[in-house]
Coordinates of C-alpha atoms in Angstrom, one line a residue:
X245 CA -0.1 0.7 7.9
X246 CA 1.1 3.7 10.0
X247 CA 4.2 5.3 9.7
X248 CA 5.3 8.8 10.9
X249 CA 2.0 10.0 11.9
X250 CA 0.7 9.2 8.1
X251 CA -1.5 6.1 7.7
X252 CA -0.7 4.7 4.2
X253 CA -3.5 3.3 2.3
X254 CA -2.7 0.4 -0.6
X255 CA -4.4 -1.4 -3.1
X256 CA -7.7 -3.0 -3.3
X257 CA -10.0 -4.1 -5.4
X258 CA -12.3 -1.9 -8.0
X259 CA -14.9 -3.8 -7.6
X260 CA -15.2 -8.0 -7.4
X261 CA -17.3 -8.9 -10.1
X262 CA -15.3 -8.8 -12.2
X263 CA -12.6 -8.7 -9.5
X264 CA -10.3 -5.2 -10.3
X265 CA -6.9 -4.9 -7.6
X266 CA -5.4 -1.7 -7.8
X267 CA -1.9 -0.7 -7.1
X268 CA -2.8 2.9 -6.0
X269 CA -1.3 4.3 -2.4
X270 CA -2.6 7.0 -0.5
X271 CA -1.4 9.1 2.5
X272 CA -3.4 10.3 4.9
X273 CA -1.1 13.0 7.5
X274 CA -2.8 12.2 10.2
X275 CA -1.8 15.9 12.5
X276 CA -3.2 18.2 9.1
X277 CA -6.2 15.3 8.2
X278 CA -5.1 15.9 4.6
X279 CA -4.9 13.2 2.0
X280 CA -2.0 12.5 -0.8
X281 CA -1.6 10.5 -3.3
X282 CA 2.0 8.6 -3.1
X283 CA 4.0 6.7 -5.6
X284 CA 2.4 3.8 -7.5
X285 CA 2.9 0.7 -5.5
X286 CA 5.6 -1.5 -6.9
X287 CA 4.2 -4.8 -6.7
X288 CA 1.4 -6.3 -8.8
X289 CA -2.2 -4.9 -8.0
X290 CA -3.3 -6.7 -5.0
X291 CA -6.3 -7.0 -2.2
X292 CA -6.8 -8.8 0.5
X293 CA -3.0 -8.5 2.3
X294 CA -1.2 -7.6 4.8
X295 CA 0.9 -5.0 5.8
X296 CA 3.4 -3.9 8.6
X297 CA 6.0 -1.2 9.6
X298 CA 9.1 -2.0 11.3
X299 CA 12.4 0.1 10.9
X300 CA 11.2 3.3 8.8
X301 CA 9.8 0.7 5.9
X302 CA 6.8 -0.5 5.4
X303 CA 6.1 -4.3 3.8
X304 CA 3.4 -5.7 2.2
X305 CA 2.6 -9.6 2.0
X306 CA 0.9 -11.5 0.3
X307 CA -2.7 -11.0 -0.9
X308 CA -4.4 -11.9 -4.1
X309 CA -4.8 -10.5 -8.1
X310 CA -6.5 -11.5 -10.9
X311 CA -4.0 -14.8 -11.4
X312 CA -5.2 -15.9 -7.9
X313 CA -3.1 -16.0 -4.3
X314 CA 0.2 -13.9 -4.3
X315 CA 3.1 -15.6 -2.2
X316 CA 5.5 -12.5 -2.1
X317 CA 7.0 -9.6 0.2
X318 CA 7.3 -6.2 -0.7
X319 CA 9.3 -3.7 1.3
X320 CA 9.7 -0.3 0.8
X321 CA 10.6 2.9 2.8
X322 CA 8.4 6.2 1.8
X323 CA 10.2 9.5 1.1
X324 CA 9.5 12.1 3.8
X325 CA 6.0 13.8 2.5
X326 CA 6.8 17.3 2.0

């Protein structure tokens, strides 16, 4: 998802056999084409979901982990990069 000119990169998987979801998010400032690496994601690791900006937040939905299909919404609103 893109928010303030920074795409923000979440989860997915390690590798699928076995499957590995990660929780990891990275920033990538679009204007500078730098990479960072943000705050762990607070959700369960997760692939294969969606995710949005409205409002200065950013949500993720559903997806899958190791237990199978996640039914669940996550919002959260990044802190200015610095």
């Amino acid at each position: 998802a893109v928010l303030n000119n920074n795409l923000f990169v979440f989860g997915g998987a390690g590798s699928l056999e076995p499957f590995a979801p990660k929780k990891d998010l990275f920033i990538l400032e679009l204007a500078a084409g730098t990479w960072s690496e943000g705050p762990e994601f607070p959700g369960e690791p997760r692939a294969f979901f969606a995710a949005a900006n409205q409002y200065g937040m950013l949500g993720v939905f559903g997806g899958r982990s190791v237990g199978g299909p996640l039914a669940e919404t996550w919002v959260f609103r990044p802190k200015p990069l610095e």
